[in-house]
Amino acid sequence: AQKVTQAQTEISVVEKEDVTLDCVYETRDTTYYLFWYKQPPSGELVFLIRRNSFDEQNEISGRYSWNFQKSTSSFNFTITASQVVDSAVYFCALSEALQGAQKLVFGQGTRLTINP
Amino acid sequence: DTEVTQTPKHLVMGMTNKKSLKCEQHMGHRAMYWYKQKAKKPPELMFVYSYEKLSINESVPSRFSPECPNSSLLNLHLHALQPEDSALYLCASSQIRTTSLGGIQYFGAGTRLSVL
């Protein structure tokens, strides 16, 4: 069965610090997709990134970067020079094919608080 | 435009009421999803519609009745709910890919439901 583990329940840092959110996944599939979503207090899940299992290149988007390592089944997310607006719950998710459709298997989420 | 619109934003209902949640998208996505999210938990999949047909029902009680009247609209009809059904209900949509995997799900802001 697919599983996603986000061991850090809550993280609190001071603004401008760098912070890394960990994500470890389990799957028997050779083809799979991983996602990160951000959920601010407003409730909407905001898509951040999608990575497929054949693309191990790290990705950088502004202050955000992602480190995908198949050897350790990890897909970690780093925010550089954090800002108060980064405060949110962050979910890592794994895509599972189910009856011709797609199911997202979410981790438990990491609540990130950036203090001014 | 990656907008999924959900109405109402907030809903309070009694256990004998009948109400409906509405979700709309105009991205041409042919897969639409209902999720339930309890406080401090990840979203849990309830239903998936593919090409306006119900493809996944994750053993949801019959007091929740989904409907997909056309490719842009998704409804969730509620009847005889229990207080434990109080939660954030999220709608999402995605393209359908031939591999069934990897489609990016775009989420609405949700409906916060309270059952008294």
PDB file of C-alpha atoms in Angstrom:
ATOM      1  CA  ALA A   1       0.000   0.000   0.000  1.00  0.00           C
ATOM      2  CA  GLN A   2       1.065   3.533  -0.639  1.00  0.00           C
ATOM      3  CA  LYS A   3       2.125   5.601   2.336  1.00  0.00           C
ATOM      4  CA  VAL A   4       3.492   9.085   2.925  1.00  0.00           C
ATOM      5  CA  THR A   5       5.149  10.082   6.175  1.00  0.00           C
ATOM      6  CA  GLN A   6       5.763  13.641   7.297  1.00  0.00           C
ATOM      7  CA  ALA A   7       7.427  13.132  10.640  1.00  0.00           C
ATOM      8  CA  GLN A   8       7.515  16.823  11.566  1.00  0.00           C
ATOM      9  CA  THR A   9       4.110  17.739  12.943  1.00  0.00           C
ATOM     10  CA  GLU A  10       4.948  21.361  13.680  1.00  0.00           C
ATOM     11  CA  ILE A  11       7.920  23.605  12.947  1.00  0.00           C
ATOM     12  CA  SER A  12       8.414  27.126  14.208  1.00  0.00           C
ATOM     13  CA  VAL A  13      11.242  29.384  13.012  1.00  0.00           C
ATOM     14  CA  VAL A  14      12.091  33.051  12.963  1.00  0.00           C
ATOM     15  CA  GLU A  15      11.703  34.989   9.753  1.00  0.00           C
ATOM     16  CA  LYS A  16      14.646  34.788   7.317  1.00  0.00           C
ATOM     17  CA  GLU A  17      15.723  31.366   8.593  1.00  0.00           C
ATOM     18  CA  ASP A  18      15.914  28.455   6.166  1.00  0.00           C
ATOM     19  CA  VAL A  19      13.610  25.540   6.895  1.00  0.00           C
ATOM     20  CA  THR A  20      13.326  22.014   5.449  1.00  0.00           C
ATOM     21  CA  LEU A  21      10.146  19.944   5.504  1.00  0.00           C
ATOM     22  CA  ASP A  22      10.709  16.207   5.269  1.00  0.00           C
ATOM     23  CA  CYS A  23       8.652  13.732   3.270  1.00  0.00           C
ATOM     24  CA  VAL A  24       9.257   9.984   3.052  1.00  0.00           C
ATOM     25  CA  TYR A  25       7.091   7.753   0.900  1.00  0.00           C
ATOM     26  CA  GLU A  26       6.460   4.040   0.348  1.00  0.00           C
ATOM     27  CA  THR A  27       5.284   2.514  -2.910  1.00  0.00           C
ATOM     28  CA  ARG A  28       5.779  -0.669  -4.905  1.00  0.00           C
ATOM     29  CA  ASP A  29       5.069   1.097  -8.183  1.00  0.00           C
ATOM     30  CA  THR A  30       7.921   1.940 -10.535  1.00  0.00           C
ATOM     31  CA  THR A  31       5.999   4.860 -12.003  1.00  0.00           C
ATOM     32  CA  TYR A  32       4.584   7.317  -9.546  1.00  0.00           C
ATOM     33  CA  TYR A  33       4.120  11.022  -8.939  1.00  0.00           C
ATOM     34  CA  LEU A  34       4.811  13.095  -5.853  1.00  0.00           C
ATOM     35  CA  PHE A  35       3.279  16.446  -4.984  1.00  0.00           C
ATOM     36  CA  TRP A  36       3.589  19.232  -2.449  1.00  0.00           C
ATOM     37  CA  TYR A  37       0.610  21.375  -1.499  1.00  0.00           C
ATOM     38  CA  LYS A  38       0.353  24.411   0.783  1.00  0.00           C
ATOM     39  CA  GLN A  39      -2.761  25.026   2.887  1.00  0.00           C
ATOM     40  CA  PRO A  40      -2.949  28.537   4.366  1.00  0.00           C
ATOM     41  CA  PRO A  41      -5.529  29.356   7.060  1.00  0.00           C
ATOM     42  CA  SER A  42      -8.050  30.218   4.326  1.00  0.00           C
ATOM     43  CA  GLY A  43      -8.351  26.482   3.651  1.00  0.00           C
ATOM     44  CA  GLU A  44      -7.554  26.158  -0.037  1.00  0.00           C
ATOM     45  CA  LEU A  45      -4.863  23.650  -0.969  1.00  0.00           C
ATOM     46  CA  VAL A  46      -2.404  25.378  -3.276  1.00  0.00           C
ATOM     47  CA  PHE A  47      -0.396  23.209  -5.669  1.00  0.00           C
ATOM     48  CA  LEU A  48       3.361  23.799  -5.400  1.00  0.00           C
ATOM     49  CA  ILE A  49       5.139  21.088  -7.363  1.00  0.00           C
ATOM     50  CA  ARG A  50       4.736  17.721  -9.103  1.00  0.00           C
ATOM     51  CA  ARG A  51       7.620  15.302  -9.635  1.00  0.00           C
ATOM     52  CA  ASN A  52       7.543  11.976 -11.456  1.00  0.00           C
ATOM     53  CA  SER A  53       9.604   8.966 -10.442  1.00  0.00           C
ATOM     54  CA  PHE A  54      11.858   9.174 -13.489  1.00  0.00           C
ATOM     55  CA  ASP A  55      12.952  12.739 -12.912  1.00  0.00           C
ATOM     56  CA  GLU A  56      15.391  13.011 -10.028  1.00  0.00           C
ATOM     57  CA  GLN A  57      16.549  16.500 -10.836  1.00  0.00           C
ATOM     58  CA  ASN A  58      16.220  18.895  -7.959  1.00  0.00           C
ATOM     59  CA  GLU A  59      14.035  21.899  -8.602  1.00  0.00           C
ATOM     60  CA  ILE A  60      14.284  25.499  -7.498  1.00  0.00           C
ATOM     61  CA  SER A  61      11.528  28.065  -7.763  1.00  0.00           C
ATOM     62  CA  GLY A  62      12.448  31.358  -6.166  1.00  0.00           C
ATOM     63  CA  ARG A  63      12.893  30.727  -2.435  1.00  0.00           C
ATOM     64  CA  TYR A  64      11.503  27.187  -2.752  1.00  0.00           C
ATOM     65  CA  SER A  65      13.558  24.112  -3.604  1.00  0.00           C
ATOM     66  CA  TRP A  66      12.853  20.411  -3.667  1.00  0.00           C
ATOM     67  CA  ASN A  67      15.256  17.503  -3.211  1.00  0.00           C
ATOM     68  CA  PHE A  68      14.001  14.184  -4.643  1.00  0.00           C
ATOM     69  CA  GLN A  69      16.053  11.100  -3.750  1.00  0.00           C
ATOM     70  CA  LYS A  70      14.716   7.723  -4.890  1.00  0.00           C
ATOM     71  CA  SER A  71      17.454   5.888  -3.005  1.00  0.00           C
ATOM     72  CA  THR A  72      15.995   7.074   0.306  1.00  0.00           C
ATOM     73  CA  SER A  73      12.371   7.460  -0.898  1.00  0.00           C
ATOM     74  CA  SER A  74      12.390  11.077   0.132  1.00  0.00           C
ATOM     75  CA  PHE A  75      11.054  14.270  -1.406  1.00  0.00           C
ATOM     76  CA  ASN A  76      12.064  17.121   0.872  1.00  0.00           C
ATOM     77  CA  PHE A  77      11.061  20.755   0.569  1.00  0.00           C
ATOM     78  CA  THR A  78      13.248  23.689   1.597  1.00  0.00           C
ATOM     79  CA  ILE A  79      12.194  27.295   2.022  1.00  0.00           C
ATOM     80  CA  THR A  80      15.109  29.713   1.960  1.00  0.00           C
ATOM     81  CA  ALA A  81      14.907  33.035   3.809  1.00  0.00           C
ATOM     82  CA  SER A  82      11.468  32.232   5.187  1.00  0.00           C
ATOM     83  CA  GLN A  83       8.767  34.895   5.387  1.00  0.00           C
ATOM     84  CA  VAL A  84       5.674  35.251   7.562  1.00  0.00           C
ATOM     85  CA  VAL A  85       3.509  34.578   4.475  1.00  0.00           C
ATOM     86  CA  ASP A  86       5.019  31.087   4.304  1.00  0.00           C
ATOM     87  CA  SER A  87       3.129  30.153   7.470  1.00  0.00           C
ATOM     88  CA  ALA A  88       0.760  27.343   6.515  1.00  0.00           C
ATOM     89  CA  VAL A  89       0.256  23.594   6.668  1.00  0.00           C
ATOM     90  CA  TYR A  90       2.267  21.796   4.000  1.00  0.00           C
ATOM     91  CA  PHE A  91       1.219  18.407   2.645  1.00  0.00           C
ATOM     92  CA  CYS A  92       3.291  15.935   0.689  1.00  0.00           C
ATOM     93  CA  ALA A  93       1.237  13.511  -1.434  1.00  0.00           C
ATOM     94  CA  LEU A  94       1.744  10.420  -3.590  1.00  0.00           C
ATOM     95  CA  SER A  95      -0.440   9.622  -6.582  1.00  0.00           C
ATOM     96  CA  GLU A  96      -2.125   6.223  -6.695  1.00  0.00           C
ATOM     97  CA  ALA A  97      -4.057   4.843  -9.680  1.00  0.00           C
ATOM     98  CA  LEU A  98      -7.424   3.548  -8.545  1.00  0.00           C
ATOM     99  CA  GLN A  99     -10.129   2.139 -10.820  1.00  0.00           C
ATOM    100  CA  GLY A 100      -9.017   4.242 -13.764  1.00  0.00           C
ATOM    101  CA  ALA A 101      -8.879   7.420 -11.724  1.00  0.00           C
ATOM    102  CA  GLN A 102      -6.267   9.001  -9.498  1.00  0.00           C
ATOM    103  CA  LYS A 103      -6.155   9.097  -5.733  1.00  0.00           C
ATOM    104  CA  LEU A 104      -3.808  11.307  -3.758  1.00  0.00           C
ATOM    105  CA  VAL A 105      -2.352   9.721  -0.647  1.00  0.00           C
ATOM    106  CA  PHE A 106      -1.468  12.574   1.703  1.00  0.00           C
ATOM    107  CA  GLY A 107       0.990  12.717   4.558  1.00  0.00           C
ATOM    108  CA  GLN A 108      -0.256  14.042   7.884  1.00  0.00           C
ATOM    109  CA  GLY A 109       1.032  17.522   7.089  1.00  0.00           C
ATOM    110  CA  THR A 110       3.568  19.827   8.708  1.00  0.00           C
ATOM    111  CA  ARG A 111       2.322  23.036  10.297  1.00  0.00           C
ATOM    112  CA  LEU A 112       4.944  25.708   9.639  1.00  0.00           C
ATOM    113  CA  THR A 113       4.919  28.926  11.644  1.00  0.00           C
ATOM    114  CA  ILE A 114       7.230  31.762  10.670  1.00  0.00           C
ATOM    115  CA  ASN A 115       7.592  34.294  13.474  1.00  0.00           C
ATOM    116  CA  PRO A 116       8.489  37.924  12.753  1.00  0.00           C
TER     117      PRO A 116
ATOM    118  CA  ASP B   1      -6.819  30.283 -14.719  1.00  0.00           C
ATOM    119  CA  THR B   2      -6.701  27.450 -12.178  1.00  0.00           C
ATOM    120  CA  GLU B   3      -9.775  28.400 -10.199  1.00  0.00           C
ATOM    121  CA  VAL B   4     -12.179  26.030  -8.546  1.00  0.00           C
ATOM    122  CA  THR B   5     -15.108  27.826  -6.949  1.00  0.00           C
ATOM    123  CA  GLN B   6     -17.024  26.366  -4.030  1.00  0.00           C
ATOM    124  CA  THR B   7     -20.223  27.671  -2.498  1.00  0.00           C
ATOM    125  CA  PRO B   8     -21.219  28.322   0.169  1.00  0.00           C
ATOM    126  CA  LYS B   9     -18.051  29.109   2.135  1.00  0.00           C
ATOM    127  CA  HIS B  10     -19.748  28.334   5.428  1.00  0.00           C
ATOM    128  CA  LEU B  11     -22.810  26.219   6.220  1.00  0.00           C
ATOM    129  CA  VAL B  12     -24.565  25.442   9.470  1.00  0.00           C
ATOM    130  CA  MET B  13     -27.255  22.798   9.361  1.00  0.00           C
ATOM    131  CA  GLY B  14     -29.340  20.717  11.692  1.00  0.00           C
ATOM    132  CA  MET B  15     -29.411  16.946  11.601  1.00  0.00           C
ATOM    133  CA  THR B  16     -32.780  16.901   9.851  1.00  0.00           C
ATOM    134  CA  ASN B  17     -31.905  19.456   7.167  1.00  0.00           C
ATOM    135  CA  LYS B  18     -31.174  18.857   3.506  1.00  0.00           C
ATOM    136  CA  LYS B  19     -28.520  21.045   1.950  1.00  0.00           C
ATOM    137  CA  SER B  20     -26.195  20.998  -1.043  1.00  0.00           C
ATOM    138  CA  LEU B  21     -22.595  22.021  -1.641  1.00  0.00           C
ATOM    139  CA  LYS B  22     -21.633  23.285  -5.064  1.00  0.00           C
ATOM    140  CA  CYS B  23     -18.339  23.203  -6.949  1.00  0.00           C
ATOM    141  CA  GLU B  24     -17.574  24.754 -10.330  1.00  0.00           C
ATOM    142  CA  GLN B  25     -14.531  24.807 -12.610  1.00  0.00           C
ATOM    143  CA  HIS B  26     -13.974  26.119 -16.132  1.00  0.00           C
ATOM    144  CA  MET B  27     -10.569  24.625 -16.846  1.00  0.00           C
ATOM    145  CA  GLY B  28     -11.959  21.844 -19.047  1.00  0.00           C
ATOM    146  CA  HIS B  29     -11.021  19.239 -16.466  1.00  0.00           C
ATOM    147  CA  ARG B  30     -12.924  15.963 -16.777  1.00  0.00           C
ATOM    148  CA  ALA B  31     -12.062  14.569 -13.328  1.00  0.00           C
ATOM    149  CA  MET B  32     -13.639  16.082 -10.235  1.00  0.00           C
ATOM    150  CA  TYR B  33     -13.217  15.113  -6.589  1.00  0.00           C
ATOM    151  CA  TRP B  34     -14.817  15.582  -3.191  1.00  0.00           C
ATOM    152  CA  TYR B  35     -12.626  15.455  -0.089  1.00  0.00           C
ATOM    153  CA  LYS B  36     -13.452  15.728   3.603  1.00  0.00           C
ATOM    154  CA  GLN B  37     -10.930  17.302   5.955  1.00  0.00           C
ATOM    155  CA  LYS B  38     -11.193  17.232   9.735  1.00  0.00           C
ATOM    156  CA  ALA B  39      -9.194  19.671  11.845  1.00  0.00           C
ATOM    157  CA  LYS B  40      -5.451  18.972  11.900  1.00  0.00           C
ATOM    158  CA  LYS B  41      -5.830  16.038   9.516  1.00  0.00           C
ATOM    159  CA  PRO B  42      -5.063  15.605   5.813  1.00  0.00           C
ATOM    160  CA  PRO B  43      -7.875  15.593   3.257  1.00  0.00           C
ATOM    161  CA  GLU B  44      -9.646  12.252   2.836  1.00  0.00           C
ATOM    162  CA  LEU B  45     -11.010  11.299  -0.560  1.00  0.00           C
ATOM    163  CA  MET B  46     -14.766  10.749  -0.713  1.00  0.00           C
ATOM    164  CA  PHE B  47     -15.756  10.579  -4.390  1.00  0.00           C
ATOM    165  CA  VAL B  48     -14.202  10.834  -7.843  1.00  0.00           C
ATOM    166  CA  TYR B  49     -16.049  11.606 -11.060  1.00  0.00           C
ATOM    167  CA  SER B  50     -14.418  10.855 -14.409  1.00  0.00           C
ATOM    168  CA  TYR B  51     -16.185  12.112 -17.531  1.00  0.00           C
ATOM    169  CA  GLU B  52     -19.248  12.906 -15.403  1.00  0.00           C
ATOM    170  CA  LYS B  53     -19.500   9.315 -14.167  1.00  0.00           C
ATOM    171  CA  LEU B  54     -18.856   8.234 -10.599  1.00  0.00           C
ATOM    172  CA  SER B  55     -15.646   6.210 -10.656  1.00  0.00           C
ATOM    173  CA  ILE B  56     -14.694   6.064  -6.981  1.00  0.00           C
ATOM    174  CA  ASN B  57     -16.827   6.009  -3.836  1.00  0.00           C
ATOM    175  CA  GLU B  58     -14.591   5.528  -0.819  1.00  0.00           C
ATOM    176  CA  SER B  59     -17.298   3.792   1.235  1.00  0.00           C
ATOM    177  CA  VAL B  60     -18.983   7.078   2.052  1.00  0.00           C
ATOM    178  CA  PRO B  61     -22.288   6.882   3.998  1.00  0.00           C
ATOM    179  CA  SER B  62     -25.418   7.331   1.885  1.00  0.00           C
ATOM    180  CA  ARG B  63     -26.316  10.550   3.686  1.00  0.00           C
ATOM    181  CA  PHE B  64     -23.753  12.085   1.292  1.00  0.00           C
ATOM    182  CA  SER B  65     -24.972  11.993  -2.301  1.00  0.00           C
ATOM    183  CA  PRO B  66     -22.745  13.342  -5.087  1.00  0.00           C
ATOM    184  CA  GLU B  67     -23.963  14.560  -8.439  1.00  0.00           C
ATOM    185  CA  CYS B  68     -22.136  15.721 -11.561  1.00  0.00           C
ATOM    186  CA  PRO B  69     -24.739  17.402 -13.820  1.00  0.00           C
ATOM    187  CA  ASN B  70     -22.164  18.487 -16.412  1.00  0.00           C
ATOM    188  CA  SER B  71     -18.415  18.656 -16.941  1.00  0.00           C
ATOM    189  CA  SER B  72     -18.082  21.948 -15.052  1.00  0.00           C
ATOM    190  CA  LEU B  73     -20.279  21.311 -12.045  1.00  0.00           C
ATOM    191  CA  LEU B  74     -20.104  19.000  -9.052  1.00  0.00           C
ATOM    192  CA  ASN B  75     -22.637  18.919  -6.238  1.00  0.00           C
ATOM    193  CA  LEU B  76     -22.694  17.183  -2.888  1.00  0.00           C
ATOM    194  CA  HIS B  77     -26.168  16.684  -1.453  1.00  0.00           C
ATOM    195  CA  LEU B  78     -26.366  16.361   2.309  1.00  0.00           C
ATOM    196  CA  HIS B  79     -29.209  14.769   4.277  1.00  0.00           C
ATOM    197  CA  ALA B  80     -29.596  13.636   7.869  1.00  0.00           C
ATOM    198  CA  LEU B  81     -25.996  14.412   8.760  1.00  0.00           C
ATOM    199  CA  GLN B  82     -24.443  13.768  12.130  1.00  0.00           C
ATOM    200  CA  PRO B  83     -22.387  16.194  14.245  1.00  0.00           C
ATOM    201  CA  GLU B  84     -19.252  14.161  13.426  1.00  0.00           C
ATOM    202  CA  ASP B  85     -19.745  15.115   9.775  1.00  0.00           C
ATOM    203  CA  SER B  86     -18.708  18.664  10.660  1.00  0.00           C
ATOM    204  CA  ALA B  87     -15.576  19.340   8.612  1.00  0.00           C
ATOM    205  CA  LEU B  88     -14.083  21.281   5.713  1.00  0.00           C
ATOM    206  CA  TYR B  89     -15.338  19.850   2.414  1.00  0.00           C
ATOM    207  CA  LEU B  90     -12.967  20.407  -0.459  1.00  0.00           C
ATOM    208  CA  CYS B  91     -13.600  20.051  -4.154  1.00  0.00           C
ATOM    209  CA  ALA B  92     -10.814  19.502  -6.683  1.00  0.00           C
ATOM    210  CA  SER B  93     -10.497  18.989 -10.414  1.00  0.00           C
ATOM    211  CA  SER B  94      -7.806  17.676 -12.742  1.00  0.00           C
ATOM    212  CA  GLN B  95      -7.152  16.670 -16.288  1.00  0.00           C
ATOM    213  CA  ILE B  96      -7.533  12.992 -17.042  1.00  0.00           C
ATOM    214  CA  ARG B  97      -4.284  11.442 -18.242  1.00  0.00           C
ATOM    215  CA  THR B  98      -4.028   8.158 -20.099  1.00  0.00           C
ATOM    216  CA  THR B  99      -1.846   6.700 -17.375  1.00  0.00           C
ATOM    217  CA  SER B 100      -4.353   7.756 -14.685  1.00  0.00           C
ATOM    218  CA  LEU B 101      -1.444   9.231 -12.775  1.00  0.00           C
ATOM    219  CA  GLY B 102       0.165  12.587 -12.459  1.00  0.00           C
ATOM    220  CA  GLY B 103      -2.768  14.885 -13.088  1.00  0.00           C
ATOM    221  CA  ILE B 104      -2.450  18.002 -10.965  1.00  0.00           C
ATOM    222  CA  GLN B 105      -5.472  18.413  -8.720  1.00  0.00           C
ATOM    223  CA  TYR B 106      -6.553  22.018  -8.242  1.00  0.00           C
ATOM    224  CA  PHE B 107      -8.567  22.660  -5.115  1.00  0.00           C
ATOM    225  CA  GLY B 108     -11.265  25.098  -4.145  1.00  0.00           C
ATOM    226  CA  ALA B 109     -11.256  26.977  -0.838  1.00  0.00           C
ATOM    227  CA  GLY B 110     -13.762  24.573   0.644  1.00  0.00           C
ATOM    228  CA  THR B 111     -17.043  24.732   2.522  1.00  0.00           C
ATOM    229  CA  ARG B 112     -16.798  24.762   6.323  1.00  0.00           C
ATOM    230  CA  LEU B 113     -19.744  22.678   7.475  1.00  0.00           C
ATOM    231  CA  SER B 114     -21.097  22.594  10.999  1.00  0.00           C
ATOM    232  CA  VAL B 115     -23.798  20.081  11.883  1.00  0.00           C
ATOM    233  CA  LEU B 116     -25.730  20.904  15.039  1.00  0.00           C
TER     234      LEU B 116
END
